[in-house]
């Protein structure tokens, strides 16, 4: 196959190679489109399911909330509390309608009628008073508190000390009823006195489970889905849809949201109500989600095959046009690559290939002209600039002169002036005397100290400065003069305030894999336009004799980019009247 392609015509090679290159790219694009569409579809479905669970939880909270309010009203009603805390049980029990005569039971009956879902109400006093038992669906309550105290639900209510609990009661009765006519959701709790010190009674409110189950069934979002609602103790209150017992037991053993093991994979969505403590689970079979894969994949892969088929006639046409002059152009380009700048390609057509040949000829001519003129002239100009810069200051003459002045000042007793001259000499020695562009942080720190010492001599007590460098970083090598231009800028702008004091703080530390330097001042600050102007200095001002030039700051960024490429950060933050903070982050090289 390789030999056939190698010996084939250029037109055939163009077609084969184009398909070999384009097909994987299109395949990757199609796969990416499919993955993106699938992620969006899956994410949208997850949001829908989660929102559905939250809405269902809110609906259940609303229905349970009315029962909670009803139970709260009973638990705080003064008349009812008076019956529950009465010490004269015999007198109360002598009245066959003691609850109607001594408590607002008719009001409670009206509330039950308005609520609609409440079917039973039972209040069991702890002081021996006859319980209040009310049923609207022929349900038979357990008649005495003694039997109630033997139930697990009663013990749970006692342990929760007045906190509301919910349970599910089926038709067989359970801990609340002797005979039950329909499934119910039951609220039960202990009633305490105002001080929460003494148990007064046991409250049981039963509501029809039919409306809750109907609400869950209406909330099912898929055929292969199920809904389970459990209380704080992981006991099932209601369920709807496709949920088997094994899956349900596994669900109640796990916490959070994820896949549940079993015969079929399910994704579980959950929401726990802060108001009632009830948790709603929705189990969605992943089989239903996978069925949508083919529907999602149709579009991208149909686009792939359609594009590959439509590409063939286009490649045929293009290869015929390109193949003839292409060989000559390639030969000329190869010769040009090897250094033959006299290459010329004969232009025989006016199409794109002909234009490419003409452009190649012009490019060869322009490059040869650039080499002969601009490049040579640029080198000479740079040499002239270098010579001019070197001629500006003769370092040895400057050092010798400053040393002579230093010793003369010391001999004359002017030690303070001598120290200032020595600081200036050290500053010039560090700036001009070290040929290397890389120095240690310790040397950079010393340079800044000498510079600020000189400025302190100039501005006296109006200038304060702090230089803090961690000992760990002092031997680290950094580009020379990346901090001093910003210190000088801080001094200049700090004293634009007039007679106000200027504080400059220079800090250096290691932050993980980075070296972080900051130069802060309390000067007049800059606007955003002034900061942007720093980076737009034209080359004509490159050697302008400014006291501090914007080019020096721009030069710092250029040198950092040359050494660290994109692996550094130079940030200037400033506000008028507040000051300026310069932050430099470069890699820690150890």
C-alpha angles and dihedrals in degrees: 000000000000092000091051092051092045093052095042125104123272090252091056092045091051091053095045096044092044090055091044090054101035098043096062090044092051090044091053090047091050092048090048091049090048092048091047093049091046092050091048092047093046092045091049091049092049090051090049093049094045092047089048090053091049092048091049090049090051091050092050089047090054093052094042090043091065090053090048091051090049091051092045091053091053092046095054101035108122095215093052092045089051091057092046093050097040117125094200098076094155093059092049094046090051087069109076090202097039093140094051093046097043105031137041093258094143088058089051090050090052090050090051090051092049093046093055098193098068110094104165138030127186130177115186112191117214092212097069098264114141112269123247109238121183125174130171099183103051093264115155117224126208100262105213138052091225092066091042092056090061093061125099092229091058091052090049091052091050092050091052092054100221098333116136120251131187129211141173121240121192127200093278093075110235126183095342111040139040089208127011125194100193141013111277142190106224129203113202133174145145118261114224134190121258092272093051089234105108131046110232105173151339118250125203123180118181122200128186112264092206095086092047092050090047090051090052093048091051089052096057107119099189140028093239094051137099137195126214125183118196135179127234091279092055092251114145115250098176141342139189138183131020107345120137124202095249093051091046093054091049090049094053091050094056129066130215128009127313145093118323116215118235142098090311129031115243134186112221124211119189141181128183120205115230089203101054104012089234116144123211119204126190117193115201120188113235089216089075091052093049090052087067093058095085092048090052093045096052096078101049096042094044087054090050096053093041091053094048092051094046091047095064100074090043091054090049091055095044095047092054092053097043104038099070103054093026096079093055091047091051091051092052092047091051091052090047090051089056091055104269102137093175094076119132128181120210109238108217101160137046096217128100093285090051090050090049090053091049091048090050091053091049091046092054090050094047094048092050090050092048091051093047097045123008099038095047091044091049091053091050091048091052090049090051092049091050092050090048092052092048091050093054094073129019100208096202093049089048094049093047092048093049092046090052091050090048095054091043091054092047092048090050091052096251095127094157091056088044092055090050091051090047090051090051091048091050090048093054091042092055094043099043106019102062111073096193118095090213121072137163122268088242090061092045089051091050091050091053091047092053091047093050090045088059092046090048088056088053100045099029115195094355091077123068126172141179125200116190120175122168112243090230093067102041094098093047113116118235136166112282120258100010094131105032096070090057092046089052090048089052092052094049096046093039091063094046083086089074117228097357121117120263123214120193121186121190117187135178129184144149117255108186107290093355140080110220123198126181130188113191131180137172094225130132092285129215138262122240089256091055091049091050089050091060091068094046101063110144119233090243088073094048093112099025113146097241120150085235118003128205085226090067090059092044088049090057091058092046092052092047090050090049092054103033102023106200094344098096140067129217113181130175118196119182143155129191112261093008108070142245133281121195117194123192121186119186130166120276105237098182 
